[in-house]
Short mmCIF file of C-alpha atoms in Angstrom, two decimals:
data_model
loop_
_atom_site.label_atom_id
_atom_site.label_comp_id
_atom_site.label_asym_id
_atom_site.label_seq_id
_atom_site.Cartn_x
_atom_site.Cartn_y
_atom_site.Cartn_z
CA MET V 1218 -4.29 1.15 3.67
CA LYS V 1219 -4.64 -2.75 2.93
CA LYS V 1220 -7.32 -2.30 -0.29
CA ARG V 1221 -6.64 -1.44 -3.24
CA LEU V 1222 -3.20 -4.39 -3.94
CA ILE V 1223 -6.29 -6.44 -2.79
CA VAL V 1224 -9.28 -4.52 -4.35
CA THR V 1225 -8.01 -3.12 -7.53
CA LEU V 1226 -6.61 -6.63 -8.93
CA ALA V 1227 -9.29 -8.94 -7.49
CA GLY V 1228 -10.53 -11.56 -9.25
CA LEU V 1229 -6.82 -12.25 -10.56
CA LEU V 1230 -5.90 -14.22 -8.03
CA THR V 1231 -7.59 -17.63 -10.01
CA LEU V 1232 -4.84 -16.71 -12.62
CA GLY V 1233 -2.03 -17.09 -10.55
CA VAL V 1234 -0.48 -13.30 -11.12
CA MET V 1235 -0.55 -12.98 -7.69
CA ALA V 1236 1.13 -15.95 -6.88
CA PRO V 1237 3.76 -15.18 -3.80
CA ALA V 1238 6.38 -14.38 -3.96
CA ALA V 1239 9.65 -16.47 -2.90
CA THR V 1240 12.27 -13.18 -1.06
CA GLY V 1241 11.02 -10.20 -3.26
CA TRP V 1242 8.40 -8.69 -5.24
CA ILE V 1243 8.08 -5.85 -7.61
CA ARG V 1244 5.15 -4.92 -10.27
CA ASN V 1245 4.85 -1.71 -12.26
CA TRP V 1246 1.31 -1.50 -13.45
CA ALA V 1247 -1.33 1.24 -14.65
CA GLU V 1248 -5.33 1.89 -14.38
CA LEU V 1249 -7.43 4.74 -16.40
CA THR V 1250 -10.89 4.47 -15.33
CA GLU V 1251 -12.85 6.97 -17.23
CA GLU V 1252 -16.51 8.36 -15.31
CA ARG V 1253 -19.62 8.91 -17.58
CA PRO V 1254 -22.59 10.14 -15.70
CA THR V 1255 -25.85 9.26 -16.96
CA ASN V 1256 -26.42 11.95 -15.02
CA ASN V 1257 -26.14 15.15 -16.07
CA ASP V 1258 -26.19 16.82 -12.78
CA THR V 1259 -22.91 14.93 -11.84
CA GLY V 1260 -20.50 16.82 -14.80
CA SER V 1261 -19.13 15.50 -17.53
CA ASN V 1262 -16.45 12.40 -18.78
CA SER V 1263 -13.90 12.53 -16.67
CA GLN V 1264 -10.68 10.58 -17.47
CA ASN V 1265 -8.59 9.44 -14.50
CA VAL V 1266 -4.62 7.48 -14.69
CA GLU V 1267 -3.09 5.74 -11.61
CA TRP V 1268 0.12 4.71 -12.70
CA THR V 1269 2.84 2.71 -10.08
CA LEU V 1270 5.69 3.09 -10.51
CA ALA V 1271 6.79 0.69 -8.60
CA GLU V 1272 5.69 -1.34 -6.19
CA GLY V 1273 6.96 -4.06 -3.98
CA SER V 1274 8.84 -5.71 -0.56
CA VAL V 1275 12.23 -6.89 -1.48
CA GLY V 1276 13.78 -9.60 1.08
CA ILE V 1277 17.02 -8.02 3.32
CA THR V 1278 16.71 -11.70 5.66
CA ASP V 1279 13.85 -14.43 5.55
CA LYS V 1280 11.76 -12.41 8.18
CA LEU V 1281 12.76 -8.73 7.40
CA ALA V 1282 11.89 -6.80 4.01
CA VAL V 1283 11.88 -3.57 2.43
CA THR V 1284 8.67 -1.74 0.98
CA PHE V 1285 7.94 0.03 -1.24
CA ASP V 1286 5.27 2.32 -2.99
CA VAL V 1287 5.00 5.31 -5.59
CA GLU V 1288 2.63 6.18 -7.18
CA LYS V 1289 1.80 9.02 -10.08
CA ASN V 1290 -1.27 10.01 -10.55
CA TYR V 1291 -3.77 12.08 -12.83
CA SER V 1292 -7.14 13.74 -12.76
CA ASN V 1293 -9.28 15.88 -15.58
CA ILE V 1294 -6.71 14.51 -18.42
CA THR V 1295 -10.51 15.12 -21.20
CA ASN V 1296 -13.03 16.89 -19.98
CA GLY V 1297 -12.12 20.27 -19.92
CA LYS V 1298 -10.11 21.21 -16.71
CA ASP V 1299 -7.30 21.97 -15.98
CA LEU V 1300 -5.01 18.72 -15.48
CA GLU V 1301 -3.59 17.58 -11.97
CA THR V 1302 -0.80 15.51 -11.28
CA TYR V 1303 0.07 14.85 -7.46
CA TRP V 1304 2.73 11.97 -5.98
CA ASP V 1305 1.20 8.66 -4.09
CA ASN V 1306 3.88 7.56 -1.83
CA ARG V 1307 5.14 5.20 0.23
CA PHE V 1308 8.53 2.72 2.13
CA GLY V 1309 9.53 1.45 4.48
CA PHE V 1310 9.64 -1.73 6.65
CA SER V 1311 8.17 -4.99 7.07
CA TYR V 1312 8.73 -7.71 9.34
CA ASP V 1313 8.13 -11.56 10.11
CA LEU V 1314 7.16 -11.69 13.77
CA GLY V 1315 6.08 -15.97 12.50
CA LYS V 1316 3.60 -18.50 14.23
CA SER V 1317 1.33 -18.09 16.95
CA GLY V 1318 -1.55 -21.06 17.20
CA ASP V 1319 -3.10 -20.17 14.71
CA TRP V 1320 -2.60 -16.93 13.91
CA ASP V 1321 0.81 -15.11 11.14
CA LEU V 1322 1.64 -11.98 12.65
CA SER V 1323 3.93 -9.75 11.02
CA THR V 1324 4.17 -5.62 11.92
CA GLY V 1325 6.57 -2.80 10.22
CA VAL V 1326 6.19 0.95 10.22
CA ASP V 1327 5.55 2.89 6.42
CA TYR V 1328 6.30 6.43 6.04
CA TYR V 1329 4.01 7.74 3.34
CA TYR V 1330 4.93 11.28 1.18
CA ASP V 1331 2.07 13.33 -0.86
CA THR V 1332 2.54 16.02 -2.86
CA ASN V 1333 0.32 18.03 -5.53
CA GLY V 1334 0.34 18.92 -8.64
CA ASN V 1335 2.56 22.49 -6.98
CA ASP V 1336 4.17 20.69 -5.03
CA ASP V 1337 3.18 21.09 -1.83
CA VAL V 1338 3.24 18.53 0.61
CA THR V 1339 -0.13 16.67 1.60
CA LYS V 1340 0.89 13.99 3.31
CA SER V 1341 3.81 13.06 5.53
CA GLN V 1342 3.28 10.71 8.63
CA TYR V 1343 5.29 7.82 10.04
CA SER V 1344 2.82 4.71 9.91
CA PRO V 1345 3.67 1.79 13.14
CA TRP V 1346 1.94 -1.60 11.68
CA LEU V 1347 0.96 -5.22 13.18
CA GLU V 1348 -1.38 -7.42 10.96
CA ALA V 1349 -3.11 -11.53 11.56
CA SER V 1350 -3.77 -13.24 9.82
CA THR V 1351 -5.50 -16.50 9.71
CA ALA V 1352 -7.67 -19.38 7.53
CA LEU V 1353 -11.10 -19.80 9.03
CA THR V 1354 -11.96 -22.28 6.57
CA ASP V 1355 -9.46 -23.94 3.38
CA ASN V 1356 -11.93 -21.31 1.51
CA THR V 1357 -11.68 -18.12 3.96
CA THR V 1358 -9.22 -16.58 5.71
CA LEU V 1359 -9.29 -13.46 8.31
CA THR V 1360 -7.03 -11.06 8.47
CA LEU V 1361 -6.88 -7.96 11.23
CA TRP V 1362 -4.11 -5.07 10.75
CA GLY V 1363 -4.35 -2.16 12.37
CA ALA V 1364 -1.93 1.67 12.21
CA MET V 1365 -1.04 4.85 13.90
CA TYR V 1366 -0.13 6.88 11.43
CA TYR V 1367 1.94 10.17 14.01
CA ASN V 1368 1.31 13.76 11.18
CA ASP V 1369 4.98 15.38 11.91
CA GLY V 1370 3.24 18.12 10.57
CA VAL V 1371 7.22 19.95 9.88
CA GLU V 1372 5.52 20.59 6.09
CA THR V 1373 2.51 20.33 5.68
CA GLY V 1374 1.35 21.45 9.66
CA VAL V 1375 -1.01 19.06 10.77
CA HIS V 1376 -0.28 17.81 13.70
CA GLY V 1377 -1.72 14.31 15.88
CA ASP V 1378 -2.38 11.17 15.11
CA ASP V 1379 -4.76 9.10 13.24
CA TYR V 1380 -5.91 4.79 13.41
CA GLU V 1381 -7.39 2.88 11.19
CA LEU V 1382 -8.52 -1.03 11.55
CA ASP V 1383 -9.04 -2.77 8.35
CA ILE V 1384 -11.13 -6.44 8.78
CA LEU V 1385 -10.04 -8.62 5.60
CA LEU V 1386 -12.46 -11.38 4.50
CA ASP V 1387 -11.22 -12.98 1.17
CA THR V 1388 -13.77 -16.46 1.06
CA GLY V 1389 -11.95 -17.01 -2.66
CA LYS V 1390 -14.02 -19.01 -4.23
CA VAL V 1391 -18.33 -19.23 -3.22
CA ALA V 1392 -20.83 -20.93 -5.48
CA PHE V 1393 -19.71 -19.49 -8.94
CA PHE V 1394 -18.17 -16.99 -7.79
CA ASP V 1395 -14.34 -18.10 -8.25
CA TYR V 1396 -13.27 -14.80 -5.95
CA THR V 1397 -14.76 -13.20 -3.18
CA GLY V 1398 -13.93 -10.77 -0.55
CA THR V 1399 -15.62 -7.77 2.07
CA TRP V 1400 -13.14 -5.65 3.42
CA LEU V 1401 -14.53 -3.28 6.93
CA TYR V 1402 -12.53 0.11 7.51
CA LEU V 1403 -13.02 1.66 10.63
CA TYR V 1404 -11.10 4.95 10.98
CA HIS V 1405 -11.02 7.92 14.04
CA ASN V 1406 -9.18 11.02 12.89
CA THR V 1407 -7.88 13.01 15.32
CA SER V 1408 -7.38 16.40 13.65
CA GLY V 1409 -4.36 17.68 15.04
CA GLY V 1410 -5.14 16.91 18.33
CA HIS V 1411 -8.98 19.83 18.25
CA GLY V 1412 -10.97 17.64 19.65
CA SER V 1413 -14.15 19.12 18.57
CA ASN V 1414 -12.58 18.39 14.95
CA GLU V 1415 -11.87 14.74 16.57
CA SER V 1416 -14.12 12.20 13.98
CA THR V 1417 -14.87 8.62 12.97
CA SER V 1418 -16.56 7.14 10.42
CA ALA V 1419 -16.61 3.15 8.31
CA GLU V 1420 -15.72 2.26 4.35
CA LEU V 1421 -16.98 -1.08 4.09
CA GLU V 1422 -16.14 -2.34 0.41
CA ALA V 1423 -16.74 -5.96 -0.66
CA GLU V 1424 -15.76 -7.83 -3.97
CA ALA V 1425 -17.61 -10.43 -6.33
CA PHE V 1426 -16.05 -11.94 -9.74
CA THR V 1427 -16.62 -15.22 -11.79
CA THR V 1428 -15.61 -16.50 -14.67
CA VAL V 1429 -17.49 -17.30 -17.78
CA TYR V 1430 -14.53 -18.07 -20.76
CA THR V 1431 -10.93 -19.12 -19.78
CA HIS V 1432 -8.93 -19.97 -23.33
CA ASP V 1433 -6.39 -22.06 -23.45
CA SER V 1434 -3.36 -17.99 -24.13
CA GLY V 1435 -4.46 -17.03 -20.89
CA VAL V 1436 -7.39 -14.66 -22.41
CA TYR V 1437 -10.41 -14.73 -19.90
CA ALA V 1438 -14.27 -13.08 -19.72
CA GLY V 1439 -16.21 -13.37 -16.58
CA ILE V 1440 -18.56 -10.66 -14.69
CA GLU V 1441 -17.82 -8.83 -11.51
CA TYR V 1442 -19.32 -6.87 -8.83
CA TYR V 1443 -18.19 -4.08 -6.13
CA PHE V 1444 -19.43 -2.40 -4.14
CA ASP V 1445 -18.13 0.87 -1.91
CA GLY V 1446 -19.67 2.78 0.60
CA GLU V 1447 -18.67 5.27 3.52
CA SER V 1448 -20.44 6.59 6.62
CA GLY V 1449 -19.45 8.34 10.15
CA ASP V 1450 -19.57 11.37 12.17
CA LYS V 1451 -18.92 14.05 10.67
CA ALA V 1452 -17.50 11.59 7.47
CA GLU V 1453 -19.46 12.54 4.30
CA GLU V 1454 -21.68 9.79 3.32
CA TRP V 1455 -21.42 8.69 -0.25
CA MET V 1456 -21.37 4.41 -1.96
CA ASP V 1457 -20.18 2.81 -5.16
CA SER V 1458 -21.93 -0.22 -7.25
CA HIS V 1459 -21.31 -1.61 -9.73
CA ILE V 1460 -22.86 -5.03 -12.19
CA GLY V 1461 -20.17 -4.90 -15.56
CA PRO V 1462 -17.84 -6.81 -17.42
CA ARG V 1463 -14.51 -7.60 -17.03
CA VAL V 1464 -11.90 -8.65 -20.12
CA GLY V 1465 -8.71 -9.77 -19.72
CA TYR V 1466 -5.35 -11.67 -20.95
CA SER V 1467 -2.16 -13.26 -18.48
CA THR V 1468 0.88 -14.43 -19.61
CA LYS V 1469 3.54 -15.23 -18.44
CA LEU V 1470 6.48 -13.60 -19.71
CA ASP V 1471 9.89 -15.56 -18.19
CA ASP V 1472 10.09 -17.58 -15.07
CA GLY V 1473 9.02 -15.46 -11.88
CA VAL V 1474 7.37 -12.49 -14.56
CA THR V 1475 3.75 -12.63 -15.29
CA ALA V 1476 1.94 -9.81 -17.34
CA TRP V 1477 -2.16 -8.89 -17.14
CA VAL V 1478 -3.61 -6.33 -18.79
CA TYR V 1479 -8.00 -6.03 -18.35
CA THR V 1480 -11.47 -3.99 -18.96
CA SER V 1481 -14.07 -3.51 -17.55
CA TYR V 1482 -17.98 -1.41 -18.00
CA GLU V 1483 -19.71 -0.60 -15.23
CA VAL V 1484 -23.65 -1.82 -16.75
CA LEU V 1485 -24.94 -1.40 -13.80
CA SER V 1486 -24.27 1.30 -11.71
CA VAL V 1487 -25.82 2.52 -8.11
CA ASN V 1488 -24.17 5.66 -6.17
CA TYR V 1489 -24.47 8.07 -3.49
CA LYS V 1490 -23.04 11.34 -2.35
CA GLU V 1491 -24.52 13.33 0.35
CA GLY V 1492 -26.26 15.76 -0.24
CA GLY V 1493 -26.98 14.81 -3.53
CA ASP V 1494 -29.13 12.39 -5.64
CA TRP V 1495 -29.29 9.10 -5.83
CA TYR V 1496 -27.77 8.48 -9.71
CA SER V 1497 -25.30 5.83 -11.69
CA ASP V 1498 -22.28 6.89 -14.38
CA ASN V 1499 -21.35 4.03 -16.81
CA GLU V 1500 -17.61 4.33 -15.69
CA PHE V 1501 -15.25 2.28 -17.96
CA GLN V 1502 -11.61 1.13 -17.08
CA VAL V 1503 -8.20 -0.44 -18.14
CA VAL V 1504 -5.80 -2.00 -15.76
CA ALA V 1505 -2.44 -3.09 -17.40
CA GLY V 1506 0.80 -4.13 -16.10
CA LEU V 1507 4.49 -5.96 -14.91
CA LYS V 1508 4.68 -7.94 -12.18
CA ALA V 1509 7.96 -10.15 -11.54
CA THR V 1510 8.82 -11.89 -9.01
CA PHE V 1511 12.52 -12.96 -6.93
#
């Protein structure tokens, strides 16, 4: 469950917006995405908003912290379909286990609780996790993140365990790119313990960002490349890749408080969904947020 935190804000690392906090941090941010299909078979324009009301970590001791991520999402905003709203929530604890050789270790447990527009519970699960991270070079960090998801079945009727292993490679500055990263996610879903429905899949993400203009005011412009795709024995195969410009602005409002906004547009995209044709869509995106460290 690391990917959205890493990928959505990738590129801001070089601007200092994501600097690590002393004892805690909290962030409020929103992401507006409009898909503009260039193939009529894929439908009309559609707008979606992911609004993270509060995401962060608050230290209880120098090793133990409370973590949280509360999101309200909206889909089908102006495309003539019924507006859909739903909640994605995560609450938990993390604990710093210190170092083992060259590896930094941490562990924790999270609780996921999601609902749809009818307030029906779509996810209710507990998730213990373990993370190990090491610096391969001055510019490259390898992170392994493994988790088990126990579906309690109390409100969703879904029982059984699901598993995830993330292999995250942040390669920083490479050639003329200011930031690069490649992330592999391996999933195994037991489908409530019904063996015939078990599935295994893999998802691969990659991103690269290069800055072409910066100004002392905090304004910058650059070009981003993004790839995401998934395949598995029973999972729907899909792929999304694009290249496009990004223009943004980041500023320090006060000690420990930063704000940012950026917009991007897919100039060239290649997409695929299983059972359909290859197609392109010119996705437009605006992201804005505030982060406070303390």
